[in-house]
PDB file of C-alpha atoms in Angstrom:
ATOM      1  CA  MET A   1     130.632  89.463 106.600  1.00 47.00           C
ATOM      2  CA  THR A   2     133.087  92.285 106.864  1.00 48.00           C
ATOM      3  CA  ASP A   3     132.552  95.139 109.487  1.00 58.00           C
ATOM      4  CA  LYS A   4     131.727  97.394 106.451  1.00 88.00           C
ATOM      5  CA  HIS A   5     128.054  95.612 106.390  1.00 91.00           C
ATOM      6  CA  VAL A   6     125.440  95.920 108.753  1.00 93.00           C
ATOM      7  CA  ARG A   7     122.171  93.266 109.222  1.00 96.00           C
ATOM      8  CA  VAL A   8     118.954  95.195 108.753  1.00 97.00           C
ATOM      9  CA  TYR A   9     115.468  93.605 109.403  1.00 98.00           C
ATOM     10  CA  VAL A  10     113.490  95.176 106.718  1.00 97.00           C
ATOM     11  CA  PRO A  11     109.415  95.211 107.342  1.00 97.00           C
ATOM     12  CA  ALA A  12     107.303  93.955 104.489  1.00 96.00           C
ATOM     13  CA  THR A  13     104.233  92.388 103.124  1.00 95.00           C
ATOM     14  CA  VAL A  14     103.879  89.094 101.006  1.00 93.00           C
ATOM     15  CA  PRO A  15     102.896  91.334  97.928  1.00 93.00           C
ATOM     16  CA  MET A  16     106.499  93.036  99.099  1.00 94.00           C
ATOM     17  CA  LEU A  17     108.129  90.035  98.492  1.00 94.00           C
ATOM     18  CA  SER A  18     107.390  90.135  94.735  1.00 91.00           C
ATOM     19  CA  LEU A  19     109.466  93.167  94.426  1.00 91.00           C
ATOM     20  CA  LEU A  20     112.675  91.012  95.240  1.00 89.00           C
ATOM     21  CA  ARG A  21     112.536  89.018  92.284  1.00 83.00           C
ATOM     22  CA  GLY A  22     112.727  92.406  90.095  1.00 83.00           C
ATOM     23  CA  ALA A  23     114.339  95.689  91.222  1.00 87.00           C
ATOM     24  CA  GLY A  24     114.605  94.828  95.014  1.00 91.00           C
ATOM     25  CA  LEU A  25     112.819  96.231  97.891  1.00 92.00           C
ATOM     26  CA  PRO A  26     112.335  99.997  98.140  1.00 89.00           C
ATOM     27  CA  ALA A  27     114.140 102.179  99.972  1.00 86.00           C
ATOM     28  CA  ALA A  28     112.528 102.402 103.149  1.00 88.00           C
ATOM     29  CA  SER A  29     112.821 102.562 107.543  1.00 93.00           C
ATOM     30  CA  ALA A  30     113.982  99.408 108.969  1.00 95.00           C
ATOM     31  CA  HIS A  31     115.763  98.291 111.728  1.00 95.00           C
ATOM     32  CA  ALA A  32     119.430  97.174 112.962  1.00 94.00           C
ATOM     33  CA  VAL A  33     121.502  97.111 116.057  1.00 92.00           C
ATOM     34  CA  THR A  34     122.057 100.988 116.395  1.00 89.00           C
ATOM     35  CA  PRO A  35     124.596 103.072 118.888  1.00 87.00           C
ATOM     36  CA  ALA A  36     121.124 104.256 120.481  1.00 87.00           C
ATOM     37  CA  LEU A  37     120.220 100.946 121.010  1.00 90.00           C
ATOM     38  CA  ARG A  38     123.164  99.445 122.822  1.00 86.00           C
ATOM     39  CA  GLU A  39     123.198 102.177 124.822  1.00 87.00           C
ATOM     40  CA  TRP A  40     119.538 101.932 126.026  1.00 87.00           C
ATOM     41  CA  TYR A  41     120.194  97.852 126.579  1.00 85.00           C
ATOM     42  CA  ALA A  42     123.588  98.261 127.628  1.00 82.00           C
ATOM     43  CA  GLU A  43     123.688  94.741 129.467  1.00 85.00           C
ATOM     44  CA  GLY A  44     122.189  92.797 126.049  1.00 78.00           C
ATOM     45  CA  ASP A  45     124.617  90.414 124.180  1.00 89.00           C
ATOM     46  CA  GLU A  46     124.552  90.937 120.207  1.00 89.00           C
ATOM     47  CA  GLU A  47     121.596  88.280 119.738  1.00 93.00           C
ATOM     48  CA  GLU A  48     119.407  90.115 122.752  1.00 93.00           C
ATOM     49  CA  LEU A  49     119.924  93.478 120.261  1.00 93.00           C
ATOM     50  CA  GLU A  50     119.541  91.488 117.216  1.00 94.00           C
ATOM     51  CA  TYR A  51     116.293  89.924 118.400  1.00 94.00           C
ATOM     52  CA  VAL A  52     114.640  93.679 119.340  1.00 94.00           C
ATOM     53  CA  ALA A  53     115.754  95.181 116.053  1.00 95.00           C
ATOM     54  CA  PHE A  54     113.822  91.936 114.473  1.00 97.00           C
ATOM     55  CA  THR A  55     110.688  92.298 116.811  1.00 94.00           C
ATOM     56  CA  ARG A  56     110.183  95.723 116.038  1.00 94.00           C
ATOM     57  CA  ALA A  57     110.590  95.352 112.086  1.00 97.00           C
ATOM     58  CA  ALA A  58     108.160  92.728 112.651  1.00 96.00           C
ATOM     59  CA  GLN A  59     105.882  95.382 114.286  1.00 93.00           C
ATOM     60  CA  ASP A  60     106.260  97.702 111.649  1.00 95.00           C
ATOM     61  CA  ALA A  61     105.009  94.944 109.342  1.00 97.00           C
ATOM     62  CA  LEU A  62     102.015  95.218 110.975  1.00 96.00           C
ATOM     63  CA  GLN A  63     101.550  98.530 110.253  1.00 95.00           C
ATOM     64  CA  LEU A  64     102.089  97.814 106.926  1.00 96.00           C
ATOM     65  CA  LEU A  65      99.264  95.515 106.629  1.00 96.00           C
ATOM     66  CA  GLN A  66      96.687  98.105 108.234  1.00 93.00           C
ATOM     67  CA  ALA A  67      97.834 100.218 105.287  1.00 94.00           C
ATOM     68  CA  ASP A  68      97.067  97.286 102.308  1.00 95.00           C
ATOM     69  CA  SER A  69      94.130  95.625 103.270  1.00 92.00           C
ATOM     70  CA  ALA A  70      94.437  93.476 100.539  1.00 94.00           C
ATOM     71  CA  ALA A  71      97.747  91.848 101.736  1.00 94.00           C
ATOM     72  CA  PRO A  72      98.092  88.439 103.283  1.00 94.00           C
ATOM     73  CA  ARG A  73      97.643  88.888 107.274  1.00 95.00           C
ATOM     74  CA  ARG A  74     101.068  87.553 107.634  1.00 95.00           C
ATOM     75  CA  ARG A  75     104.215  89.659 108.954  1.00 97.00           C
ATOM     76  CA  VAL A  76     107.075  89.675 107.056  1.00 97.00           C
ATOM     77  CA  VAL A  77     110.632  90.511 107.573  1.00 98.00           C
ATOM     78  CA  VAL A  78     113.111  90.364 105.448  1.00 97.00           C
ATOM     79  CA  SER A  79     116.836  89.852 107.215  1.00 97.00           C
ATOM     80  CA  VAL A  80     119.542  91.655 104.731  1.00 97.00           C
ATOM     81  CA  ASP A  81     123.412  92.425 104.993  1.00 96.00           C
ATOM     82  CA  LEU A  82     123.891  96.154 103.276  1.00 94.00           C
ATOM     83  CA  PRO A  83     126.665  97.844 103.016  1.00 92.00           C
ATOM     84  CA  ALA A  84     127.298 100.358 105.990  1.00 89.00           C
ATOM     85  CA  THR A  85     126.791 103.364 103.460  1.00 89.00           C
ATOM     86  CA  THR A  86     123.539 102.499 102.560  1.00 90.00           C
ATOM     87  CA  VAL A  87     122.128 102.514 105.999  1.00 91.00           C
ATOM     88  CA  GLY A  88     121.612 106.147 107.221  1.00 88.00           C
ATOM     89  CA  ARG A  89     120.736 107.481 110.551  1.00 81.00           C
ATOM     90  CA  GLY A  90     117.416 107.087 112.427  1.00 74.00           C
ATOM     91  CA  ASP A  91     115.851 109.013 114.691  1.00 72.00           C
ATOM     92  CA  GLY A  92     118.608 108.963 116.913  1.00 71.00           C
ATOM     93  CA  ASP A  93     116.464 108.925 120.072  1.00 79.00           C
ATOM     94  CA  LEU A  94     117.724 106.758 123.409  1.00 78.00           C
ATOM     95  CA  GLY A  95     116.554 102.961 122.338  1.00 85.00           C
ATOM     96  CA  SER A  96     115.691 103.571 118.698  1.00 87.00           C
ATOM     97  CA  SER A  97     116.648 100.898 116.257  1.00 92.00           C
ATOM     98  CA  THR A  98     115.290 102.687 113.480  1.00 93.00           C
ATOM     99  CA  VAL A  99     117.645 102.997 110.402  1.00 94.00           C
ATOM    100  CA  GLU A 100     116.913 104.853 106.649  1.00 93.00           C
ATOM    101  CA  LEU A 101     117.934 102.807 103.802  1.00 94.00           C
ATOM    102  CA  THR A 102     119.162 105.110 101.086  1.00 91.00           C
ATOM    103  CA  GLY A 103     118.830 102.658  98.183  1.00 89.00           C
ATOM    104  CA  ARG A 104     116.801  99.967  96.575  1.00 91.00           C
ATOM    105  CA  VAL A 105     117.557  96.445  98.890  1.00 93.00           C
ATOM    106  CA  PRO A 106     118.824  93.774  95.846  1.00 93.00           C
ATOM    107  CA  VAL A 107     117.489  89.847  96.353  1.00 93.00           C
ATOM    108  CA  ALA A 108     121.366  89.257  96.539  1.00 94.00           C
ATOM    109  CA  ALA A 109     121.597  91.119  99.870  1.00 95.00           C
ATOM    110  CA  VAL A 110     118.824  88.707 101.443  1.00 96.00           C
ATOM    111  CA  ALA A 111     120.101  86.329 104.347  1.00 96.00           C
ATOM    112  CA  ALA A 112     116.578  85.337 105.082  1.00 97.00           C
ATOM    113  CA  ILE A 113     112.775  86.066 104.871  1.00 97.00           C
ATOM    114  CA  HIS A 114     110.904  85.602 107.619  1.00 97.00           C
ATOM    115  CA  VAL A 115     106.906  85.221 107.517  1.00 97.00           C
ATOM    116  CA  ASP A 116     104.322  84.303 109.878  1.00 96.00           C
ATOM    117  CA  GLY A 117     102.798  80.734 109.435  1.00 93.00           C
ATOM    118  CA  VAL A 118      98.973  80.187 108.200  1.00 91.00           C
ATOM    119  CA  ASP A 119      98.049  79.695 111.670  1.00 94.00           C
ATOM    120  CA  ALA A 120      98.897  83.330 112.962  1.00 96.00           C
ATOM    121  CA  ALA A 121      96.586  84.912 110.375  1.00 94.00           C
ATOM    122  CA  LYS A 122      93.580  85.460 112.866  1.00 96.00           C
ATOM    123  CA  ASP A 123      96.001  87.026 115.481  1.00 97.00           C
ATOM    124  CA  VAL A 124      97.723  88.925 112.945  1.00 97.00           C
ATOM    125  CA  THR A 125      94.543  90.309 111.495  1.00 96.00           C
ATOM    126  CA  ALA A 126      93.506  91.620 114.800  1.00 96.00           C
ATOM    127  CA  ALA A 127      97.077  92.749 115.815  1.00 96.00           C
ATOM    128  CA  ALA A 128      96.988  94.982 112.143  1.00 95.00           C
ATOM    129  CA  ALA A 129      93.637  96.530 113.131  1.00 95.00           C
ATOM    130  CA  THR A 130      94.892  97.849 116.239  1.00 95.00           C
ATOM    131  CA  VAL A 131      98.644  98.282 116.173  1.00 94.00           C
ATOM    132  CA  ASN A 132      98.496 102.457 115.772  1.00 92.00           C
ATOM    133  CA  GLU A 133      96.209 102.574 119.012  1.00 95.00           C
ATOM    134  CA  ALA A 134      98.948 100.265 120.672  1.00 94.00           C
ATOM    135  CA  LEU A 135     101.576 102.177 119.580  1.00 90.00           C
ATOM    136  CA  ALA A 136      99.498 105.572 121.204  1.00 94.00           C
ATOM    137  CA  GLY A 137      99.400 103.638 124.344  1.00 95.00           C
ATOM    138  CA  ASP A 138      96.172 101.912 124.609  1.00 96.00           C
ATOM    139  CA  ALA A 139      96.406  98.616 126.733  1.00 96.00           C
ATOM    140  CA  ASP A 140      93.691  96.734 125.267  1.00 95.00           C
ATOM    141  CA  ALA A 141      94.993  97.246 121.800  1.00 95.00           C
ATOM    142  CA  GLN A 142      98.776  96.382 122.868  1.00 95.00           C
ATOM    143  CA  PHE A 143      97.325  92.642 124.243  1.00 96.00           C
ATOM    144  CA  THR A 144      96.071  92.315 121.027  1.00 96.00           C
ATOM    145  CA  VAL A 145      99.248  93.153 119.364  1.00 95.00           C
ATOM    146  CA  ASP A 146     101.244  90.960 121.983  1.00 94.00           C
ATOM    147  CA  ALA A 147      98.918  88.311 120.854  1.00 95.00           C
ATOM    148  CA  ALA A 148     100.594  88.413 117.037  1.00 95.00           C
ATOM    149  CA  GLU A 149     104.156  88.787 118.803  1.00 92.00           C
ATOM    150  CA  ASP A 150     103.659  85.224 120.463  1.00 94.00           C
ATOM    151  CA  HIS A 151     103.688  83.828 116.991  1.00 96.00           C
ATOM    152  CA  GLU A 152     107.506  83.013 115.913  1.00 95.00           C
ATOM    153  CA  LEU A 153     108.073  84.278 112.102  1.00 96.00           C
ATOM    154  CA  GLU A 154     108.889  81.114 109.921  1.00 95.00           C
ATOM    155  CA  TRP A 155     112.642  81.052 108.649  1.00 96.00           C
ATOM    156  CA  TYR A 156     113.213  80.783 104.681  1.00 96.00           C
ATOM    157  CA  ASP A 157     116.193  81.058 102.702  1.00 96.00           C
ATOM    158  CA  VAL A 158     115.828  83.232  99.773  1.00 93.00           C
ATOM    159  CA  THR A 159     116.455  80.467  97.698  1.00 93.00           C
ATOM    160  CA  GLU A 160     112.682  79.672  98.635  1.00 94.00           C
ATOM    161  CA  LEU A 161     111.287  82.265  97.304  1.00 92.00           C
ATOM    162  CA  ASP A 162     109.419  81.428  94.457  1.00 89.00           C
ATOM    163  CA  GLN A 163     107.909  78.698  96.381  1.00 87.00           C
ATOM    164  CA  LEU A 164     107.148  81.121  99.072  1.00 88.00           C
ATOM    165  CA  LEU A 165     105.206  83.763  96.744  1.00 85.00           C
ATOM    166  CA  ASP A 166     103.292  80.646  95.059  1.00 83.00           C
ATOM    167  CA  GLN A 167     101.940  79.574  98.773  1.00 78.00           C
ATOM    168  CA  SER A 168     100.628  83.001  99.503  1.00 68.00           C
TER     169      SER A 168
END
């Protein structure tokens, strides 16, 4: 990996993964280790900063699930390595990991695909229903979202994309 590439965590749903087979994921908001995140979490090492960005992408996947009631209740995060020139600045708020992708995400850029196991479905379903309330500060809703976040997303190599879609 050269310093001209950035690891980006793209929130998605299982149906969105089928787009990787063709033209790739559409340009969207995603998460990465940004200068604003580094400044906010100055004592964190690179791995900890990447975990924060990854976790935020998983939370954004809950919002995508809330918007797509037909999607399987499994959070998806696609880890990609993109040229820095295709990763636009996010909101810039202190601690933010948000970035804007300026182009489609091709399957060739995928480093890994992370998906909830089927055992997480109940907690993810409840979290997707309450994620917006949690983001607005509702403590009970945050407790529900935290229950989903207790589930580790499973790791898949990009070569397993077809099998992953066949299982869903």
